[in-house]
XYZ file of C-alpha atoms in Angstrom:
389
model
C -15.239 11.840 13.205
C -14.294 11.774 17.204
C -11.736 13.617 18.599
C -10.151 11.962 21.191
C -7.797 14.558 21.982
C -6.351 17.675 21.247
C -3.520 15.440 19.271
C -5.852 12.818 18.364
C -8.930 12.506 15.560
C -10.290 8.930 14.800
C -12.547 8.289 12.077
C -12.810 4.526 12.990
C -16.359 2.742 13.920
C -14.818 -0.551 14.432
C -10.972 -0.124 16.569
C -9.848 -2.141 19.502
C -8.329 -0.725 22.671
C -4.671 -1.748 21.653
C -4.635 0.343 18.766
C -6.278 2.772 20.495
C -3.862 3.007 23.179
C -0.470 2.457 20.457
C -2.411 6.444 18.837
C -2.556 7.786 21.934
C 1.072 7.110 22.467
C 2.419 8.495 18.920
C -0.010 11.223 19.321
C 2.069 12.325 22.144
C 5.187 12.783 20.111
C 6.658 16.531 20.904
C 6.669 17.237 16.957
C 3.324 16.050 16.039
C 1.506 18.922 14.605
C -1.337 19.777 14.736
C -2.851 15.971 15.407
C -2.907 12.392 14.431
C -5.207 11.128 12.272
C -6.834 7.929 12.552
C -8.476 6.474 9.850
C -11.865 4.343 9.313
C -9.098 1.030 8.946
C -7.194 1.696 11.466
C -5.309 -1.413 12.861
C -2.239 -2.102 15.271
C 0.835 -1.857 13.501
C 4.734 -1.466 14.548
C 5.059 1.591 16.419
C 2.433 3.517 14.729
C -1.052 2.630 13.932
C -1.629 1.271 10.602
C -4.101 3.339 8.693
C -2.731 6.775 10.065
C -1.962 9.922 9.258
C 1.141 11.372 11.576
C 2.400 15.151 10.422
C 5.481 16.209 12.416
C 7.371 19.283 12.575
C 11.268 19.045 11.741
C 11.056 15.143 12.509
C 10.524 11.810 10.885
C 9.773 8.316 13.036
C 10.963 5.746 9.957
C 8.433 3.080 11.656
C 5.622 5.460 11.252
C 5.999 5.079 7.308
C 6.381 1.562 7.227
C 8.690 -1.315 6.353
C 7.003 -1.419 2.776
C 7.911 1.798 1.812
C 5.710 3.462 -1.380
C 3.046 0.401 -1.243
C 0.034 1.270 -2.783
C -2.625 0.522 -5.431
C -2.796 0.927 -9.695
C -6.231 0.191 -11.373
C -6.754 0.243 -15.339
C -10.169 0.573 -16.709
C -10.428 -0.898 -20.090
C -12.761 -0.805 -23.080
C -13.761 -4.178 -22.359
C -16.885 -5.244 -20.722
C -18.018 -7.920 -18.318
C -19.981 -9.763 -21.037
C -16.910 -9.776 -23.138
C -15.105 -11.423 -20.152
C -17.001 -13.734 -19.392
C -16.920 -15.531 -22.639
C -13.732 -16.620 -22.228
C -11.694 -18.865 -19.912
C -10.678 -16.906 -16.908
C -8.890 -19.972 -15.241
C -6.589 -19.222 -18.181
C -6.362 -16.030 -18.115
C -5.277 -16.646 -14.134
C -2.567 -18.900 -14.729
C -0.892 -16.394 -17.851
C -1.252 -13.882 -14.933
C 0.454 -15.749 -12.289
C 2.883 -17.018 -14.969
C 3.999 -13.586 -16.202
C 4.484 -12.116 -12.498
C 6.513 -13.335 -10.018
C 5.138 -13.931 -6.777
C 5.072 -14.271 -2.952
C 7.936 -13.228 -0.899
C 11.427 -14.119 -2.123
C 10.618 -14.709 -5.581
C 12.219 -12.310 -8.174
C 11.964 -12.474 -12.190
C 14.783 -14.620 -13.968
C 16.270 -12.150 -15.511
C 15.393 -8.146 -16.722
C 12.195 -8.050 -19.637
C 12.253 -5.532 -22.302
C 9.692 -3.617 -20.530
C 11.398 -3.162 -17.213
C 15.219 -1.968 -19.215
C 13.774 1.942 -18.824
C 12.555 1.657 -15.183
C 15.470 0.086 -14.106
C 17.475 2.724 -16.149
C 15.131 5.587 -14.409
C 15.532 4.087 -10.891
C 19.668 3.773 -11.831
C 19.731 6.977 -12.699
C 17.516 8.598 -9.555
C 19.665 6.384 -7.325
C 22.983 8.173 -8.935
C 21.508 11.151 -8.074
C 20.032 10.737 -4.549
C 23.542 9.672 -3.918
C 23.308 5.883 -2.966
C 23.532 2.512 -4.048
C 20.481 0.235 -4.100
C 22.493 -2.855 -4.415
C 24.012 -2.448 -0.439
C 20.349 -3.250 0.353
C 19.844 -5.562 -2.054
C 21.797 -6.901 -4.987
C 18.662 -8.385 -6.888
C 16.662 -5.379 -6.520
C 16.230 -5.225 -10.751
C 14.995 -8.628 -10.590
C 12.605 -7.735 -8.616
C 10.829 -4.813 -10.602
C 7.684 -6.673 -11.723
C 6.964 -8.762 -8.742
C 4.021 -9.139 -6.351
C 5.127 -10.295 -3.410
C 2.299 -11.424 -0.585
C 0.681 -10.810 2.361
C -2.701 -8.949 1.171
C -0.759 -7.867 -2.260
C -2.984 -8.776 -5.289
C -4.089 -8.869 -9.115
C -7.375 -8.452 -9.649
C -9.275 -8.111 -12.717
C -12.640 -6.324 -11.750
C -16.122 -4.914 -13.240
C -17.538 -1.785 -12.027
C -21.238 -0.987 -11.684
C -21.337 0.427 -15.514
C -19.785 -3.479 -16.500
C -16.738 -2.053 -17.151
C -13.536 -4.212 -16.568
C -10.722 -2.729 -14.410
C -7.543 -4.546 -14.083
C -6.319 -3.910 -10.113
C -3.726 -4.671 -8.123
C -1.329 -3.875 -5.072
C 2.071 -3.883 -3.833
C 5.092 -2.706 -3.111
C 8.716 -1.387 -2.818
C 9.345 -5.497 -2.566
C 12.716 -6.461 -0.243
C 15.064 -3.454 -1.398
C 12.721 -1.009 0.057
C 11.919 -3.470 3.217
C 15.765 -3.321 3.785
C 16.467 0.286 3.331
C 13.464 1.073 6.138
C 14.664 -1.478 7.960
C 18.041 0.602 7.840
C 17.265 4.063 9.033
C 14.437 2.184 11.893
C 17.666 1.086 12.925
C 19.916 4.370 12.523
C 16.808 6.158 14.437
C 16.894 3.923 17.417
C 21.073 3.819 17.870
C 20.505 7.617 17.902
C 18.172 7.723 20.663
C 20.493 5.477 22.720
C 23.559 7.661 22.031
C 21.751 10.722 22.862
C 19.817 8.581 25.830
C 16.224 10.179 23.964
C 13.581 8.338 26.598
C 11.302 6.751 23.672
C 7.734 5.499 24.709
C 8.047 2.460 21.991
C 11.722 1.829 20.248
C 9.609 1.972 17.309
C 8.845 5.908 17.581
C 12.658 6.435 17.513
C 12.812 9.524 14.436
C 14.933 11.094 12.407
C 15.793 15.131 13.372
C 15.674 17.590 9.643
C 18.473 18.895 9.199
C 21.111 16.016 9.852
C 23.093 13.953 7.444
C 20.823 10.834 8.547
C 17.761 12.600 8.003
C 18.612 13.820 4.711
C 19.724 10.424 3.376
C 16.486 9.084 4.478
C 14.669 10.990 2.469
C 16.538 10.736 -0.302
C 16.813 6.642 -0.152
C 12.885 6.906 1.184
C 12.175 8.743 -2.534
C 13.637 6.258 -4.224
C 12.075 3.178 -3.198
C 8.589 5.410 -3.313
C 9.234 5.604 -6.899
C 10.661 2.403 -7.167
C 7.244 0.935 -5.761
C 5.340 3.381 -8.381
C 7.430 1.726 -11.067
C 6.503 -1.736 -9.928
C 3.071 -1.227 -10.285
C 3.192 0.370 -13.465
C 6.024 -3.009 -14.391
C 3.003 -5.440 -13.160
C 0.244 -4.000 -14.680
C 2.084 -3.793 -18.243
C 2.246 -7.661 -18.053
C -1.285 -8.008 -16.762
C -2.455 -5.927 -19.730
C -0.667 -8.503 -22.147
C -2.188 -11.338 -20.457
C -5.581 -10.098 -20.696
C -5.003 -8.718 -24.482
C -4.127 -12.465 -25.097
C -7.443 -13.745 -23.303
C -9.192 -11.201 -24.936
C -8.559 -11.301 -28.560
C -7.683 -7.534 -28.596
C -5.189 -5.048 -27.446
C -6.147 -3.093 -24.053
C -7.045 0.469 -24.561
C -6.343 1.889 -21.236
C -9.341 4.741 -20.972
C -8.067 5.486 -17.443
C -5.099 4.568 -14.863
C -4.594 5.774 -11.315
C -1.289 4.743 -9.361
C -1.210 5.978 -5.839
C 1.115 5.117 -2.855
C -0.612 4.365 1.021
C 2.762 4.057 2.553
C 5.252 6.900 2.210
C 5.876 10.758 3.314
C 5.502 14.165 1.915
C 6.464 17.432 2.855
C 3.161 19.338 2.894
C 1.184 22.698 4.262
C -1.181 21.878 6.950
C -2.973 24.176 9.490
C -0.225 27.181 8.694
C 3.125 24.779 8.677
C 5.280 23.233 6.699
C 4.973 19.841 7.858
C 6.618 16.137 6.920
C 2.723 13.887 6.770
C 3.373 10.324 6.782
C 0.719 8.232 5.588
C 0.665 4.734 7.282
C -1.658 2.931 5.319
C -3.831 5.741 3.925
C -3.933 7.681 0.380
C -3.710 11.429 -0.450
C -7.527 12.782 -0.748
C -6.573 16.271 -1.446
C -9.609 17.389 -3.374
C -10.968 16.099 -6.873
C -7.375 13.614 -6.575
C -8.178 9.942 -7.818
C -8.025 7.465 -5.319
C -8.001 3.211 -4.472
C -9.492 1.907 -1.835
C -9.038 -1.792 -2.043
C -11.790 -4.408 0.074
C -10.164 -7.755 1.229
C -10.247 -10.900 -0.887
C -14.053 -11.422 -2.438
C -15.387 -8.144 -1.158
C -15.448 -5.052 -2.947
C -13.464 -2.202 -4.077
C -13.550 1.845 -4.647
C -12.388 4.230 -6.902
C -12.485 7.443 -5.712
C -12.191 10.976 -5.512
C -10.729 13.437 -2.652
C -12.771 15.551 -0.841
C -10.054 17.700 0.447
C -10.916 17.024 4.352
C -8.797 19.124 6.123
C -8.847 17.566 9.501
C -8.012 14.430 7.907
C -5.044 16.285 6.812
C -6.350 15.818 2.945
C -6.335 11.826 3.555
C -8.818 8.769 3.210
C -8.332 4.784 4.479
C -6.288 2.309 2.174
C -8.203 -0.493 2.887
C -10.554 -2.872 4.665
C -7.970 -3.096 7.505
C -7.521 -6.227 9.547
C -9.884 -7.220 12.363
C -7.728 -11.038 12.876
C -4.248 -10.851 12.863
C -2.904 -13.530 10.486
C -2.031 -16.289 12.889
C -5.693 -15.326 14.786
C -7.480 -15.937 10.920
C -5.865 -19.373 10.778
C -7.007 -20.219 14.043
C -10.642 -19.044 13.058
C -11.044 -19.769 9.794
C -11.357 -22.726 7.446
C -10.913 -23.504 3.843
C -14.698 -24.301 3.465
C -15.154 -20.688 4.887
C -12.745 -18.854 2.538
C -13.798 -21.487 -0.540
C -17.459 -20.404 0.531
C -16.344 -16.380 0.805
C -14.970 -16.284 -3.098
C -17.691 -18.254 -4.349
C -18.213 -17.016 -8.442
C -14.405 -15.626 -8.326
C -11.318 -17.231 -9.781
C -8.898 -17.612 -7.592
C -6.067 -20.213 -6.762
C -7.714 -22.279 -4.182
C -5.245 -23.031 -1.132
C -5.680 -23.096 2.704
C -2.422 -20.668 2.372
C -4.784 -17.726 1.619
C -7.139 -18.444 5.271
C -5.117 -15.913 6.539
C -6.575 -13.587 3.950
C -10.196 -14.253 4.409
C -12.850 -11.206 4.034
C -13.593 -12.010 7.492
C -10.321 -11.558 8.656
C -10.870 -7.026 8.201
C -13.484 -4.802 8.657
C -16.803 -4.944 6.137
C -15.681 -2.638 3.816
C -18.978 -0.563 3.705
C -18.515 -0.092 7.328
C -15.182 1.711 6.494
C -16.622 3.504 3.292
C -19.635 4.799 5.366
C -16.772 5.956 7.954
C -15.190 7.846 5.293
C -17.790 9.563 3.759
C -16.643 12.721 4.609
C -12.925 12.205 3.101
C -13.711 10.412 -0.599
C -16.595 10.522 -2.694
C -17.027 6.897 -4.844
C -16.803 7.269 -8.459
C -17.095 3.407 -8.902
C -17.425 0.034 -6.798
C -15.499 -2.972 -8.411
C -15.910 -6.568 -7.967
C -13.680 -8.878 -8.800
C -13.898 -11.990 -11.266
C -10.507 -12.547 -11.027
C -8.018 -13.430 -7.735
C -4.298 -13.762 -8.476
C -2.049 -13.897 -4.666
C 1.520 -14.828 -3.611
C 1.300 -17.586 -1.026
């Protein structure tokens, strides 16, 4: 760990001067408290670093949670084992995947399964009760319980070092939840104008506690946090089917962890009641289960919390991008990535370049970084790839 500043602690090896200087700047928010907290990933982002940890007193900056509000990671370990696995025809097992689960942006489910009626009913009912309805946002938002989405989000079916198989994946609060940050980024910034607030990025506009806007942030933020949660849990039902299928045999489920890297809590840190919004980084308060997801054809981590208090009880989300996505294309070829997921079972299209391992950090690099903030309980690798274009 470095500290920077007084208001600023990186844990990053690898981090460019950009995101470097876009820290600084948040870190210099009056209602940061006590610091900002940079992670081992730690990328530019919009407004505030991706792969931060920003507590602030009385205050919320919308931007500094993210447009993806409640994305995160759920991993299943199974009582299946790698020799069982690979017995069978995984470019099946793929295709049932990709066929079950909607994906890339845009693309919803045709109409409501069996399995998603209670979630929806759930999210209906916490919606009634925060007060708001999801459908100003976005009137397909049941449809699109059970969807992946794209960008880095994933499926993975994994073995650990035991040969174990995991099922893993990662996404989102999908286009409702984009919308409804997209909202109060919005409300933030018209406030600042009205009340001519002298911002150092439009993107650090915030939210005061205690006003009607605030409060129906928060309570339209919980939802789509939960509504991600639910996602997850939608998605990995129907992976769990597919793989049953492929398998021969129902999935016992010896384990599950489902936990959010974008989304805000009101928590106790350093003596105050503070409002810590993790930008692309997980909760490590100690002994809590954890994911930490590598790119495409590197590894992964489950882990456990070490309870770091200067990281504000937090770890990295991630590999966290070295390339933007337009910079990957411009690098990269389709030999490279083909080469890069060599053994792995994945849909093989130039659209995932962009996604590359060698587009973000070596993942050890970022574990080593954080070995003061998670301890690894196990290291997956994947046989499986399922993305959205």
């Amino acid at each position: 760990m470095e500290k920077l500043s007084n208001r600023l602690l990186s844990w990053a090896s690898i981090i460019d001067e950009k995101t470097l200087d876009q820290a600084r700047t948040a870190s210099g928010m009056p209602f940061i408290h006590p610091h900002l907290a940079l992670m081992p990933d730690a990328h530019l982002g919009k407004g505030a670093t991706v792969g931060s940890v920003i507590p602030t007193l009385g205050a919320i900056m919308p931007a500094a949670v993210g447009v993806d509000i409640g994305c995160g990671m759920i991993a299943v370990r199974t009582q299946f084992t790698k020799s069982q696995l690979l017995g069978r025809d995984l470019g099946t097992l793929r295709e049932q995947i990709e066929r079950a689960i909607p994906l890339s942006a845009g693309r919803d489910n045709r109409k409501v399964v069996a399995t998603a009626e209670p979630r929806i009913a759930e999210l209906e009912e916490l919606a009634e009760k925060h007060e708001f309805d999801p459908a100003r946002y976005a009137g397909h938002w049941r449809n699109q319980l059970g969807s992946l989405g794209s960008g880095n989000h994933f499926i993975e079916v994994s073995v650990d070092e035991t040969d174990a198989v995991w099922m893993f994946l990662h996404s989102g609060s999908r286009g409702v939840g984009n919308r409804i940050a997209t909202h109060h980024i919005g409300v933030a910034q018209r406030l600042a104008k009205q009340w001519w607030i002298d911002l150092p990025d439009p993107d650090l506009a915030y939210l005061v506690e205690g006003t009607e806007e605030f409060r129906r942030y928060i309570r339209e933020l919980r939802w789509a946090q939960h509504f991600a949660l639910l996602n997850r849990e939608e998605m990995m039902d129907r992976v769990a089917r597919q793989l049953s299928e492929t398998m021969g045999a129902d999935v016992e489920e010896l384990e599950r962890i489902n936990c959010h890297h974008n989304f805000t809590e009101s928590e106790k840190h350093f003596g105050k009641q503070v409002w810590v919004s993790r930008k692309g980084a997980i909760q490590a308060d100690a002994g809590r289960p954890g994911l930490i997801p590598g790119s495409m054809g590197t590894a992964s981590y489950v882990v456990s919390g070490l309870g770091n208090p200067l990281s504000l009880n937090s770890s990295p989300h991630g590999a966290g991008r070295e390339y933007s996505r337009s910079a990957a294309r411009r690098t990269f070829t389709h030999d490279q990535l083909r080469e890069a997921m060599m053994g792995i079972e994945f849909r093989d299209t130039d659209a995932f370049i962009d996604e590359i391992p060698q587009a973000y950090k070596p993942i050890d690099r970022v574990m080593a970084d954080a070995a003061d903030l998670v301890e690894v309980r196990h290291t997956l690798r994947q046989l499986v790839n399922v993305k959205g274009d």
